[in-house]
Amino acid sequence: MGRKLAEILARRGANLCLLARDRAKLEQVRAELAGSRVETSVCDVSDPAAVEAAFQDLASRTGAPEVLINCAGVLTEGLFEDQALEEFHRLMNINYFGTLYCIRAALPFFQAKGGGRIVNIASSGGLLGAFGYAAYCPSKFAVVGLTEVLRAELKPQNIILHLVCPGEFNSPMVEGITEGRTPENQAVVHTIPVLSADEVARAVIAGVEKGQYLIIPGLMTKLTIGLGRTLPFVGRAMVDAKIGKCYRGPKK
Ligand SMILES: NC(=O)c1ccc[n+]([C@@H]2O[C@H](COP(=O)([O-])OP(=O)(O)OC[C@H]3O[C@@H](n4cnc5c(N)ncnc54)[C@H](OP(=O)(O)O)[C@@H]3O)[C@@H](O)[C@H]2O)c1
């Protein structure tokens, strides 16, 4: 999705700074966006010192950032009892603390300029728990919680927060879990049509342009989250019925 967001923003004339761990992939995106101003930095967002250094370096090359989009994320799927403790820490470190470190690094630039914009890509799994996502959902719930607090805290400083909660969309992240996915997870998650990364990225930009705080791409995802939040007992009963049909029993 980060790549799709970069494509849309480059077409609109934005100067872009892209951070990720894989230099080759970053360079490939930069080549695809030839003609636009694109700076890259190899950076693991779960390393606070590396994030701070990357932001200082990029700002010295391009000027202070005006918009921060926190899109880096990782996903694992599996039963709670099957996942190693390290996985819970890894997902929290990248999905939650990575977001937090980038905000801390960008904030002084926004404050010096008198404003800015932060777009946090959480997930529908940050608002509703889903079978098989014991490591992922809590990391996204944490992103939602941080965004809720910062929306209120930073608004008086003219720093605007956006919270993005997509359902599943096609990407390498999802391809990575598809093979070993539990049937219960498929039954629950695939109730909602899977979008393309491009559809989600376009919905994100449209939502930001309209000034929406909560951006939920896709009608079915909006309805599902709406039901889960307004009539949670109905949402839970529907989920339980789906899981009941394919549940394989506890681990032997
Ligand atoms: N796909 C979905 O169904 C879905 C649904 C809801 C929300 N989301 C969220 O949307 C965001 C984008 O997901 P996606 O589906 O586009 O996944 P993706 O294709 O796997 O892309 C994830 C990106 O995050 C970067 N990244 C991962 N760990 C990083 C780290 N430690 N430091 C810096 N960069 C890191 C990856 O680059 P490197 O590997 O090069 O570091 C990659 O560019 C994520 O936050 C995800 O949780 C996805």
PDB file of C-alpha atoms and ligand atoms in Angstrom:
ATOM      1  CA  MET A   1       0.000   0.000   0.000  1.00  0.00           C
ATOM      2  CA  GLY A   2       2.908   2.308   0.711  1.00  0.00           C
ATOM      3  CA  ARG A   3       3.983   1.966  -2.909  1.00  0.00           C
ATOM      4  CA  LYS A   4       0.465   2.761  -4.164  1.00  0.00           C
ATOM      5  CA  LEU A   5       0.240   5.793  -1.881  1.00  0.00           C
ATOM      6  CA  ALA A   6       3.624   6.955  -3.193  1.00  0.00           C
ATOM      7  CA  GLU A   7       2.410   6.604  -6.810  1.00  0.00           C
ATOM      8  CA  ILE A   8      -0.704   8.688  -6.177  1.00  0.00           C
ATOM      9  CA  LEU A   9       1.171  11.364  -4.246  1.00  0.00           C
ATOM     10  CA  ALA A  10       3.962  11.528  -6.841  1.00  0.00           C
ATOM     11  CA  ARG A  11       1.344  12.126  -9.581  1.00  0.00           C
ATOM     12  CA  ARG A  12       0.115  15.068  -7.494  1.00  0.00           C
ATOM     13  CA  GLY A  13       3.585  16.590  -7.360  1.00  0.00           C
ATOM     14  CA  ALA A  14       4.514  15.706  -3.775  1.00  0.00           C
ATOM     15  CA  ASN A  15       8.153  15.363  -2.745  1.00  0.00           C
ATOM     16  CA  LEU A  16       8.441  11.925  -1.165  1.00  0.00           C
ATOM     17  CA  CYS A  17      10.697  10.299   1.409  1.00  0.00           C
ATOM     18  CA  LEU A  18      10.304   6.521   1.564  1.00  0.00           C
ATOM     19  CA  LEU A  19      11.553   4.411   4.461  1.00  0.00           C
ATOM     20  CA  ALA A  20      11.769   0.602   4.543  1.00  0.00           C
ATOM     21  CA  ARG A  21      14.356  -2.073   5.303  1.00  0.00           C
ATOM     22  CA  ASP A  22      14.974  -3.436   1.813  1.00  0.00           C
ATOM     23  CA  ARG A  23      17.209  -1.154  -0.252  1.00  0.00           C
ATOM     24  CA  ALA A  24      16.519  -2.979  -3.536  1.00  0.00           C
ATOM     25  CA  LYS A  25      12.732  -2.573  -3.187  1.00  0.00           C
ATOM     26  CA  LEU A  26      13.120   1.101  -2.282  1.00  0.00           C
ATOM     27  CA  GLU A  27      15.298   1.697  -5.333  1.00  0.00           C
ATOM     28  CA  GLN A  28      12.808  -0.125  -7.536  1.00  0.00           C
ATOM     29  CA  VAL A  29       9.990   2.159  -6.375  1.00  0.00           C
ATOM     30  CA  ARG A  30      12.196   5.197  -6.846  1.00  0.00           C
ATOM     31  CA  ALA A  31      12.935   4.067 -10.437  1.00  0.00           C
ATOM     32  CA  GLU A  32       9.220   3.542 -11.100  1.00  0.00           C
ATOM     33  CA  LEU A  33       8.542   7.086  -9.923  1.00  0.00           C
ATOM     34  CA  ALA A  34      11.240   8.611 -12.143  1.00  0.00           C
ATOM     35  CA  GLY A  35      10.492  12.277 -12.761  1.00  0.00           C
ATOM     36  CA  SER A  36       9.267  12.840  -9.206  1.00  0.00           C
ATOM     37  CA  ARG A  37      11.415  13.929  -6.288  1.00  0.00           C
ATOM     38  CA  VAL A  38      11.861  10.751  -4.248  1.00  0.00           C
ATOM     39  CA  GLU A  39      14.384  10.272  -1.450  1.00  0.00           C
ATOM     40  CA  THR A  40      14.801   6.919   0.267  1.00  0.00           C
ATOM     41  CA  SER A  41      16.262   5.734   3.522  1.00  0.00           C
ATOM     42  CA  VAL A  42      16.974   2.179   4.598  1.00  0.00           C
ATOM     43  CA  CYS A  43      15.531   2.100   8.078  1.00  0.00           C
ATOM     44  CA  ASP A  44      13.984  -0.411  10.451  1.00  0.00           C
ATOM     45  CA  VAL A  45      11.167   1.505  12.135  1.00  0.00           C
ATOM     46  CA  SER A  46      11.431  -0.672  15.238  1.00  0.00           C
ATOM     47  CA  ASP A  47      14.855   0.883  15.967  1.00  0.00           C
ATOM     48  CA  PRO A  48      14.254   4.320  17.548  1.00  0.00           C
ATOM     49  CA  ALA A  49      17.818   5.577  16.990  1.00  0.00           C
ATOM     50  CA  ALA A  50      17.717   4.553  13.325  1.00  0.00           C
ATOM     51  CA  VAL A  51      14.353   6.294  12.868  1.00  0.00           C
ATOM     52  CA  GLU A  52      15.634   9.515  14.453  1.00  0.00           C
ATOM     53  CA  ALA A  53      18.776   9.448  12.275  1.00  0.00           C
ATOM     54  CA  ALA A  54      16.746   8.743   9.110  1.00  0.00           C
ATOM     55  CA  PHE A  55      14.373  11.664   9.733  1.00  0.00           C
ATOM     56  CA  GLN A  56      17.266  14.061  10.426  1.00  0.00           C
ATOM     57  CA  ASP A  57      19.084  12.887   7.298  1.00  0.00           C
ATOM     58  CA  LEU A  58      15.993  13.116   5.071  1.00  0.00           C
ATOM     59  CA  ALA A  59      15.073  16.556   6.422  1.00  0.00           C
ATOM     60  CA  SER A  60      18.582  17.816   5.667  1.00  0.00           C
ATOM     61  CA  ARG A  61      18.186  16.572   2.092  1.00  0.00           C
ATOM     62  CA  THR A  62      14.571  17.592   1.377  1.00  0.00           C
ATOM     63  CA  GLY A  63      13.472  20.046   4.055  1.00  0.00           C
ATOM     64  CA  ALA A  64      11.148  19.439   6.990  1.00  0.00           C
ATOM     65  CA  PRO A  65       8.330  16.922   6.483  1.00  0.00           C
ATOM     66  CA  GLU A  66       4.756  18.198   6.219  1.00  0.00           C
ATOM     67  CA  VAL A  67       2.902  14.867   6.206  1.00  0.00           C
ATOM     68  CA  LEU A  68       3.847  11.598   7.889  1.00  0.00           C
ATOM     69  CA  ILE A  69       2.213   8.375   6.699  1.00  0.00           C
ATOM     70  CA  ASN A  70       2.863   5.421   9.006  1.00  0.00           C
ATOM     71  CA  CYS A  71       2.270   2.428   6.763  1.00  0.00           C
ATOM     72  CA  ALA A  72       5.062  -0.039   7.660  1.00  0.00           C
ATOM     73  CA  GLY A  73       3.612  -3.175   9.184  1.00  0.00           C
ATOM     74  CA  VAL A  74       3.891  -6.936   9.533  1.00  0.00           C
ATOM     75  CA  LEU A  75       1.308  -9.677  10.043  1.00  0.00           C
ATOM     76  CA  THR A  76       1.342 -13.230  11.309  1.00  0.00           C
ATOM     77  CA  GLU A  77      -1.667 -15.515  11.622  1.00  0.00           C
ATOM     78  CA  GLY A  78      -2.123 -18.572  13.798  1.00  0.00           C
ATOM     79  CA  LEU A  79      -3.603 -19.812  17.034  1.00  0.00           C
ATOM     80  CA  PHE A  80      -2.522 -17.947  20.164  1.00  0.00           C
ATOM     81  CA  GLU A  81      -0.970 -21.115  21.632  1.00  0.00           C
ATOM     82  CA  ASP A  82       1.027 -21.826  18.455  1.00  0.00           C
ATOM     83  CA  GLN A  83       2.771 -18.463  18.157  1.00  0.00           C
ATOM     84  CA  ALA A  84       6.170 -17.883  19.730  1.00  0.00           C
ATOM     85  CA  LEU A  85       6.423 -15.117  22.321  1.00  0.00           C
ATOM     86  CA  GLU A  86       8.981 -13.404  20.069  1.00  0.00           C
ATOM     87  CA  GLU A  87       6.287 -12.933  17.422  1.00  0.00           C
ATOM     88  CA  PHE A  88       4.099 -10.961  19.841  1.00  0.00           C
ATOM     89  CA  HIS A  89       7.060  -8.701  20.635  1.00  0.00           C
ATOM     90  CA  ARG A  90       8.098  -8.368  16.966  1.00  0.00           C
ATOM     91  CA  LEU A  91       4.654  -7.273  15.804  1.00  0.00           C
ATOM     92  CA  MET A  92       4.281  -4.834  18.679  1.00  0.00           C
ATOM     93  CA  ASN A  93       7.764  -3.425  18.019  1.00  0.00           C
ATOM     94  CA  ILE A  94       7.145  -2.801  14.316  1.00  0.00           C
ATOM     95  CA  ASN A  95       3.423  -2.037  14.110  1.00  0.00           C
ATOM     96  CA  TYR A  96       3.017  -0.028  17.309  1.00  0.00           C
ATOM     97  CA  PHE A  97       6.434   1.200  18.409  1.00  0.00           C
ATOM     98  CA  GLY A  98       7.503   1.794  14.786  1.00  0.00           C
ATOM     99  CA  THR A  99       4.539   4.144  14.406  1.00  0.00           C
ATOM    100  CA  LEU A 100       5.304   5.820  17.735  1.00  0.00           C
ATOM    101  CA  TYR A 101       9.020   6.318  16.922  1.00  0.00           C
ATOM    102  CA  CYS A 102       8.209   7.906  13.544  1.00  0.00           C
ATOM    103  CA  ILE A 103       5.724  10.292  15.165  1.00  0.00           C
ATOM    104  CA  ARG A 104       8.303  11.288  17.807  1.00  0.00           C
ATOM    105  CA  ALA A 105      10.871  11.930  15.065  1.00  0.00           C
ATOM    106  CA  ALA A 106       8.475  14.004  12.915  1.00  0.00           C
ATOM    107  CA  LEU A 107       6.853  15.998  15.715  1.00  0.00           C
ATOM    108  CA  PRO A 108       9.586  18.628  16.266  1.00  0.00           C
ATOM    109  CA  PHE A 109       9.492  19.466  12.532  1.00  0.00           C
ATOM    110  CA  PHE A 110       5.715  19.905  12.616  1.00  0.00           C
ATOM    111  CA  GLN A 111       5.898  22.005  15.777  1.00  0.00           C
ATOM    112  CA  ALA A 112       8.589  24.246  14.276  1.00  0.00           C
ATOM    113  CA  LYS A 113       6.400  24.780  11.180  1.00  0.00           C
ATOM    114  CA  GLY A 114       3.230  25.364  13.179  1.00  0.00           C
ATOM    115  CA  GLY A 115       1.383  22.293  11.896  1.00  0.00           C
ATOM    116  CA  GLY A 116       1.450  18.983  10.087  1.00  0.00           C
ATOM    117  CA  ARG A 117      -0.505  15.861   9.284  1.00  0.00           C
ATOM    118  CA  ILE A 118      -0.109  12.283  10.502  1.00  0.00           C
ATOM    119  CA  VAL A 119      -1.827   9.365   8.760  1.00  0.00           C
ATOM    120  CA  ASN A 120      -1.693   6.159  10.798  1.00  0.00           C
ATOM    121  CA  ILE A 121      -2.483   2.974   8.888  1.00  0.00           C
ATOM    122  CA  ALA A 122      -4.024   0.717  11.528  1.00  0.00           C
ATOM    123  CA  SER A 123      -6.507  -1.980  10.467  1.00  0.00           C
ATOM    124  CA  SER A 124     -10.080  -3.185  10.906  1.00  0.00           C
ATOM    125  CA  GLY A 125      -8.209  -5.579  13.219  1.00  0.00           C
ATOM    126  CA  GLY A 126      -7.398  -2.548  15.375  1.00  0.00           C
ATOM    127  CA  LEU A 127     -11.103  -2.019  16.091  1.00  0.00           C
ATOM    128  CA  LEU A 128     -12.414  -5.594  16.155  1.00  0.00           C
ATOM    129  CA  GLY A 129     -10.559  -8.729  17.225  1.00  0.00           C
ATOM    130  CA  ALA A 130     -10.339 -11.547  14.665  1.00  0.00           C
ATOM    131  CA  PHE A 131      -9.712 -15.283  15.100  1.00  0.00           C
ATOM    132  CA  GLY A 132      -6.031 -16.095  14.524  1.00  0.00           C
ATOM    133  CA  TYR A 133      -4.728 -12.538  14.929  1.00  0.00           C
ATOM    134  CA  ALA A 134      -3.625 -12.661  18.592  1.00  0.00           C
ATOM    135  CA  ALA A 135      -0.267 -11.080  17.733  1.00  0.00           C
ATOM    136  CA  TYR A 136      -1.517  -8.651  15.078  1.00  0.00           C
ATOM    137  CA  CYS A 137      -4.767  -7.204  16.482  1.00  0.00           C
ATOM    138  CA  PRO A 138      -3.297  -5.976  19.795  1.00  0.00           C
ATOM    139  CA  SER A 139      -0.509  -4.174  17.926  1.00  0.00           C
ATOM    140  CA  LYS A 140      -3.140  -2.400  15.806  1.00  0.00           C
ATOM    141  CA  PHE A 141      -5.418  -1.733  18.800  1.00  0.00           C
ATOM    142  CA  ALA A 142      -2.387   0.036  20.280  1.00  0.00           C
ATOM    143  CA  VAL A 143      -2.012   2.144  17.128  1.00  0.00           C
ATOM    144  CA  VAL A 144      -5.713   3.050  17.370  1.00  0.00           C
ATOM    145  CA  GLY A 145      -5.304   4.023  21.040  1.00  0.00           C
ATOM    146  CA  LEU A 146      -2.260   6.186  20.342  1.00  0.00           C
ATOM    147  CA  THR A 147      -4.012   7.873  17.419  1.00  0.00           C
ATOM    148  CA  GLU A 148      -7.096   8.613  19.547  1.00  0.00           C
ATOM    149  CA  VAL A 149      -4.954  10.304  22.207  1.00  0.00           C
ATOM    150  CA  LEU A 150      -2.778  12.251  19.776  1.00  0.00           C
ATOM    151  CA  ARG A 151      -5.791  13.441  17.757  1.00  0.00           C
ATOM    152  CA  ALA A 152      -6.949  15.344  20.826  1.00  0.00           C
ATOM    153  CA  GLU A 153      -3.496  16.334  22.122  1.00  0.00           C
ATOM    154  CA  LEU A 154      -2.062  17.617  18.856  1.00  0.00           C
ATOM    155  CA  LYS A 155      -5.112  19.297  17.294  1.00  0.00           C
ATOM    156  CA  PRO A 156      -4.500  22.535  19.256  1.00  0.00           C
ATOM    157  CA  GLN A 157      -1.028  22.573  17.655  1.00  0.00           C
ATOM    158  CA  ASN A 158      -2.613  22.319  14.171  1.00  0.00           C
ATOM    159  CA  ILE A 159      -1.249  18.785  13.783  1.00  0.00           C
ATOM    160  CA  ILE A 160      -4.054  16.720  12.268  1.00  0.00           C
ATOM    161  CA  LEU A 161      -4.374  12.958  12.793  1.00  0.00           C
ATOM    162  CA  HIS A 162      -6.056  10.455  10.469  1.00  0.00           C
ATOM    163  CA  LEU A 163      -6.822   6.872  11.496  1.00  0.00           C
ATOM    164  CA  VAL A 164      -7.071   4.359   8.640  1.00  0.00           C
ATOM    165  CA  CYS A 165      -8.729   0.982   9.303  1.00  0.00           C
ATOM    166  CA  PRO A 166      -8.824  -1.143   6.148  1.00  0.00           C
ATOM    167  CA  GLY A 167     -10.120  -4.676   5.951  1.00  0.00           C
ATOM    168  CA  GLU A 168      -8.098  -7.205   4.012  1.00  0.00           C
ATOM    169  CA  PHE A 169      -6.592  -6.088   0.686  1.00  0.00           C
ATOM    170  CA  ASN A 170      -4.256  -7.866  -1.720  1.00  0.00           C
ATOM    171  CA  SER A 171      -0.583  -7.352  -0.901  1.00  0.00           C
ATOM    172  CA  PRO A 172       2.586  -9.343  -0.209  1.00  0.00           C
ATOM    173  CA  MET A 173       1.626  -9.236   3.481  1.00  0.00           C
ATOM    174  CA  VAL A 174      -1.532 -11.229   2.884  1.00  0.00           C
ATOM    175  CA  GLU A 175       0.098 -13.533   0.325  1.00  0.00           C
ATOM    176  CA  GLY A 176       2.633 -14.360   3.047  1.00  0.00           C
ATOM    177  CA  ILE A 177      -0.006 -15.860   5.363  1.00  0.00           C
ATOM    178  CA  THR A 178      -2.423 -17.359   2.862  1.00  0.00           C
ATOM    179  CA  GLU A 179      -0.939 -20.855   2.737  1.00  0.00           C
ATOM    180  CA  GLY A 180      -1.030 -21.662   6.437  1.00  0.00           C
ATOM    181  CA  ARG A 181      -4.139 -19.660   7.319  1.00  0.00           C
ATOM    182  CA  THR A 182      -6.570 -21.352   9.693  1.00  0.00           C
ATOM    183  CA  PRO A 183     -10.030 -22.125   8.228  1.00  0.00           C
ATOM    184  CA  GLU A 184     -11.616 -20.191  11.102  1.00  0.00           C
ATOM    185  CA  ASN A 185      -9.630 -17.079  10.164  1.00  0.00           C
ATOM    186  CA  GLN A 186     -10.628 -17.451   6.509  1.00  0.00           C
ATOM    187  CA  ALA A 187     -14.281 -17.893   7.456  1.00  0.00           C
ATOM    188  CA  VAL A 188     -14.284 -14.704   9.514  1.00  0.00           C
ATOM    189  CA  VAL A 189     -11.971 -12.429   7.521  1.00  0.00           C
ATOM    190  CA  HIS A 190     -13.275 -13.370   4.089  1.00  0.00           C
ATOM    191  CA  THR A 191     -16.830 -12.302   4.943  1.00  0.00           C
ATOM    192  CA  ILE A 192     -15.645  -8.935   3.645  1.00  0.00           C
ATOM    193  CA  PRO A 193     -14.638  -8.686  -0.051  1.00  0.00           C
ATOM    194  CA  VAL A 194     -10.874  -8.341  -0.451  1.00  0.00           C
ATOM    195  CA  LEU A 195      -9.952  -4.967  -2.001  1.00  0.00           C
ATOM    196  CA  SER A 196      -6.902  -4.111  -4.090  1.00  0.00           C
ATOM    197  CA  ALA A 197      -4.053  -2.089  -2.586  1.00  0.00           C
ATOM    198  CA  ASP A 198      -4.806   0.575  -5.188  1.00  0.00           C
ATOM    199  CA  GLU A 199      -8.462   0.894  -4.090  1.00  0.00           C
ATOM    200  CA  VAL A 200      -7.368   1.210  -0.479  1.00  0.00           C
ATOM    201  CA  ALA A 201      -4.670   3.795  -1.262  1.00  0.00           C
ATOM    202  CA  ARG A 202      -7.149   5.889  -3.279  1.00  0.00           C
ATOM    203  CA  ALA A 203      -9.661   5.749  -0.411  1.00  0.00           C
ATOM    204  CA  VAL A 204      -6.943   6.875   2.020  1.00  0.00           C
ATOM    205  CA  ILE A 205      -5.998   9.915  -0.068  1.00  0.00           C
ATOM    206  CA  ALA A 206      -9.666  10.800  -0.677  1.00  0.00           C
ATOM    207  CA  GLY A 207     -10.402  10.549   3.059  1.00  0.00           C
ATOM    208  CA  VAL A 208      -7.418  12.718   3.981  1.00  0.00           C
ATOM    209  CA  GLU A 209      -8.440  15.310   1.389  1.00  0.00           C
ATOM    210  CA  LYS A 210     -11.961  15.419   2.847  1.00  0.00           C
ATOM    211  CA  GLY A 211     -10.466  15.885   6.315  1.00  0.00           C
ATOM    212  CA  GLN A 212     -11.922  12.603   7.659  1.00  0.00           C
ATOM    213  CA  TYR A 213     -10.458  11.392  10.922  1.00  0.00           C
ATOM    214  CA  LEU A 214     -11.565   7.743  10.667  1.00  0.00           C
ATOM    215  CA  ILE A 215     -11.041   6.354   7.180  1.00  0.00           C
ATOM    216  CA  ILE A 216     -12.470   2.892   6.475  1.00  0.00           C
ATOM    217  CA  PRO A 217     -12.013   1.868   2.829  1.00  0.00           C
ATOM    218  CA  GLY A 218     -14.777  -0.280   1.313  1.00  0.00           C
ATOM    219  CA  LEU A 219     -18.518  -0.359   2.055  1.00  0.00           C
ATOM    220  CA  MET A 220     -18.568  -3.872   3.547  1.00  0.00           C
ATOM    221  CA  THR A 221     -15.708  -3.041   5.905  1.00  0.00           C
ATOM    222  CA  LYS A 222     -17.557   0.132   7.004  1.00  0.00           C
ATOM    223  CA  LEU A 223     -20.747  -1.878   7.638  1.00  0.00           C
ATOM    224  CA  THR A 224     -18.909  -4.664   9.493  1.00  0.00           C
ATOM    225  CA  ILE A 225     -17.039  -2.248  11.751  1.00  0.00           C
ATOM    226  CA  GLY A 226     -20.215  -0.204  12.229  1.00  0.00           C
ATOM    227  CA  LEU A 227     -22.129  -3.314  13.300  1.00  0.00           C
ATOM    228  CA  GLY A 228     -19.291  -4.490  15.543  1.00  0.00           C
ATOM    229  CA  ARG A 229     -19.157  -1.143  17.333  1.00  0.00           C
ATOM    230  CA  THR A 230     -22.853  -0.286  17.582  1.00  0.00           C
ATOM    231  CA  LEU A 231     -24.344  -3.767  18.135  1.00  0.00           C
ATOM    232  CA  PRO A 232     -21.318  -5.754  19.326  1.00  0.00           C
ATOM    233  CA  PHE A 233     -23.371  -8.698  20.595  1.00  0.00           C
ATOM    234  CA  VAL A 234     -24.859  -9.194  17.082  1.00  0.00           C
ATOM    235  CA  GLY A 235     -21.394  -9.010  15.488  1.00  0.00           C
ATOM    236  CA  ARG A 236     -20.001 -11.511  18.008  1.00  0.00           C
ATOM    237  CA  ALA A 237     -22.915 -13.932  17.464  1.00  0.00           C
ATOM    238  CA  MET A 238     -22.356 -13.827  13.673  1.00  0.00           C
ATOM    239  CA  VAL A 239     -18.621 -14.452  14.086  1.00  0.00           C
ATOM    240  CA  ASP A 240     -19.209 -17.300  16.558  1.00  0.00           C
ATOM    241  CA  ALA A 241     -21.675 -18.963  14.153  1.00  0.00           C
ATOM    242  CA  LYS A 242     -19.119 -18.846  11.321  1.00  0.00           C
ATOM    243  CA  ILE A 243     -16.346 -20.243  13.522  1.00  0.00           C
ATOM    244  CA  GLY A 244     -18.678 -22.947  14.882  1.00  0.00           C
ATOM    245  CA  LYS A 245     -19.096 -24.327  11.371  1.00  0.00           C
ATOM    246  CA  CYS A 246     -15.384 -24.959  10.824  1.00  0.00           C
ATOM    247  CA  TYR A 247     -13.853 -25.173  14.319  1.00  0.00           C
ATOM    248  CA  ARG A 248     -11.395 -28.064  14.572  1.00  0.00           C
ATOM    249  CA  GLY A 249     -11.274 -28.314  18.342  1.00  0.00           C
ATOM    250  CA  PRO A 250      -8.425 -27.501  20.741  1.00  0.00           C
ATOM    251  CA  LYS A 251      -4.880 -28.472  19.913  1.00  0.00           C
ATOM    252  CA  LYS A 252      -4.222 -32.122  20.844  1.00  0.00           C
TER     253      LYS A 252
HETATM  254  N1  LIG B   1      -2.914  -6.138   3.491  1.00  0.00           N
HETATM  255  C1  LIG B   1      -3.942  -6.088   4.321  1.00  0.00           C
HETATM  256  O1  LIG B   1      -4.899  -6.882   4.200  1.00  0.00           O
HETATM  257  C2  LIG B   1      -4.009  -5.047   5.406  1.00  0.00           C
HETATM  258  C3  LIG B   1      -5.230  -4.840   6.063  1.00  0.00           C
HETATM  259  C4  LIG B   1      -5.307  -3.867   7.055  1.00  0.00           C
HETATM  260  C5  LIG B   1      -4.200  -3.103   7.369  1.00  0.00           C
HETATM  261  N2  LIG B   1      -3.019  -3.331   6.714  1.00  0.00           N
HETATM  262  C6  LIG B   1      -1.875  -2.510   7.085  1.00  0.00           C
HETATM  263  O2  LIG B   1      -1.474  -1.755   5.956  1.00  0.00           O
HETATM  264  C7  LIG B   1      -0.061  -1.487   6.035  1.00  0.00           C
HETATM  265  C8  LIG B   1       0.608  -1.884   4.727  1.00  0.00           C
HETATM  266  O3  LIG B   1       0.433  -3.278   4.568  1.00  0.00           O
HETATM  267  P1  LIG B   1       0.625  -4.029   3.170  1.00  0.00           P
HETATM  268  O4  LIG B   1      -0.467  -5.022   3.074  1.00  0.00           O
HETATM  269  O5  LIG B   1       0.849  -3.035   2.086  1.00  0.00           O
HETATM  270  O6  LIG B   1       1.923  -4.846   3.504  1.00  0.00           O
HETATM  271  P2  LIG B   1       3.275  -5.152   2.668  1.00  0.00           P
HETATM  272  O7  LIG B   1       2.985  -5.171   1.227  1.00  0.00           O
HETATM  273  O8  LIG B   1       3.877  -6.343   3.323  1.00  0.00           O
HETATM  274  O9  LIG B   1       4.134  -3.860   2.983  1.00  0.00           O
HETATM  275  C9  LIG B   1       4.622  -3.605   4.261  1.00  0.00           C
HETATM  276  C10 LIG B   1       5.676  -2.544   4.139  1.00  0.00           C
HETATM  277  O10 LIG B   1       6.179  -2.287   5.452  1.00  0.00           O
HETATM  278  C11 LIG B   1       7.601  -2.271   5.380  1.00  0.00           C
HETATM  279  N3  LIG B   1       8.128  -2.702   6.682  1.00  0.00           N
HETATM  280  C12 LIG B   1       7.820  -3.851   7.346  1.00  0.00           C
HETATM  281  N4  LIG B   1       8.522  -3.924   8.480  1.00  0.00           N
HETATM  282  C13 LIG B   1       9.294  -2.806   8.538  1.00  0.00           C
HETATM  283  C14 LIG B   1      10.245  -2.309   9.459  1.00  0.00           C
HETATM  284  N5  LIG B   1      10.560  -2.982  10.575  1.00  0.00           N
HETATM  285  N6  LIG B   1      10.836  -1.128   9.185  1.00  0.00           N
HETATM  286  C15 LIG B   1      10.534  -0.439   8.071  1.00  0.00           C
HETATM  287  N7  LIG B   1       9.656  -0.865   7.160  1.00  0.00           N
HETATM  288  C16 LIG B   1       9.038  -2.030   7.389  1.00  0.00           C
HETATM  289  C17 LIG B   1       7.954  -3.242   4.254  1.00  0.00           C
HETATM  290  O11 LIG B   1       9.217  -2.955   3.661  1.00  0.00           O
HETATM  291  P3  LIG B   1      10.567  -3.785   4.049  1.00  0.00           P
HETATM  292  O12 LIG B   1      10.182  -5.222   4.129  1.00  0.00           O
HETATM  293  O13 LIG B   1      11.512  -3.454   2.948  1.00  0.00           O
HETATM  294  O14 LIG B   1      11.003  -3.222   5.349  1.00  0.00           O
HETATM  295  C18 LIG B   1       6.838  -2.945   3.254  1.00  0.00           C
HETATM  296  O15 LIG B   1       7.191  -1.871   2.445  1.00  0.00           O
HETATM  297  C19 LIG B   1       0.446  -2.280   7.250  1.00  0.00           C
HETATM  298  O16 LIG B   1       0.551  -1.412   8.354  1.00  0.00           O
HETATM  299  C20 LIG B   1      -0.653  -3.300   7.484  1.00  0.00           C
HETATM  300  O17 LIG B   1      -0.716  -3.743   8.809  1.00  0.00           O
HETATM  301  C21 LIG B   1      -2.899  -4.274   5.745  1.00  0.00           C
END
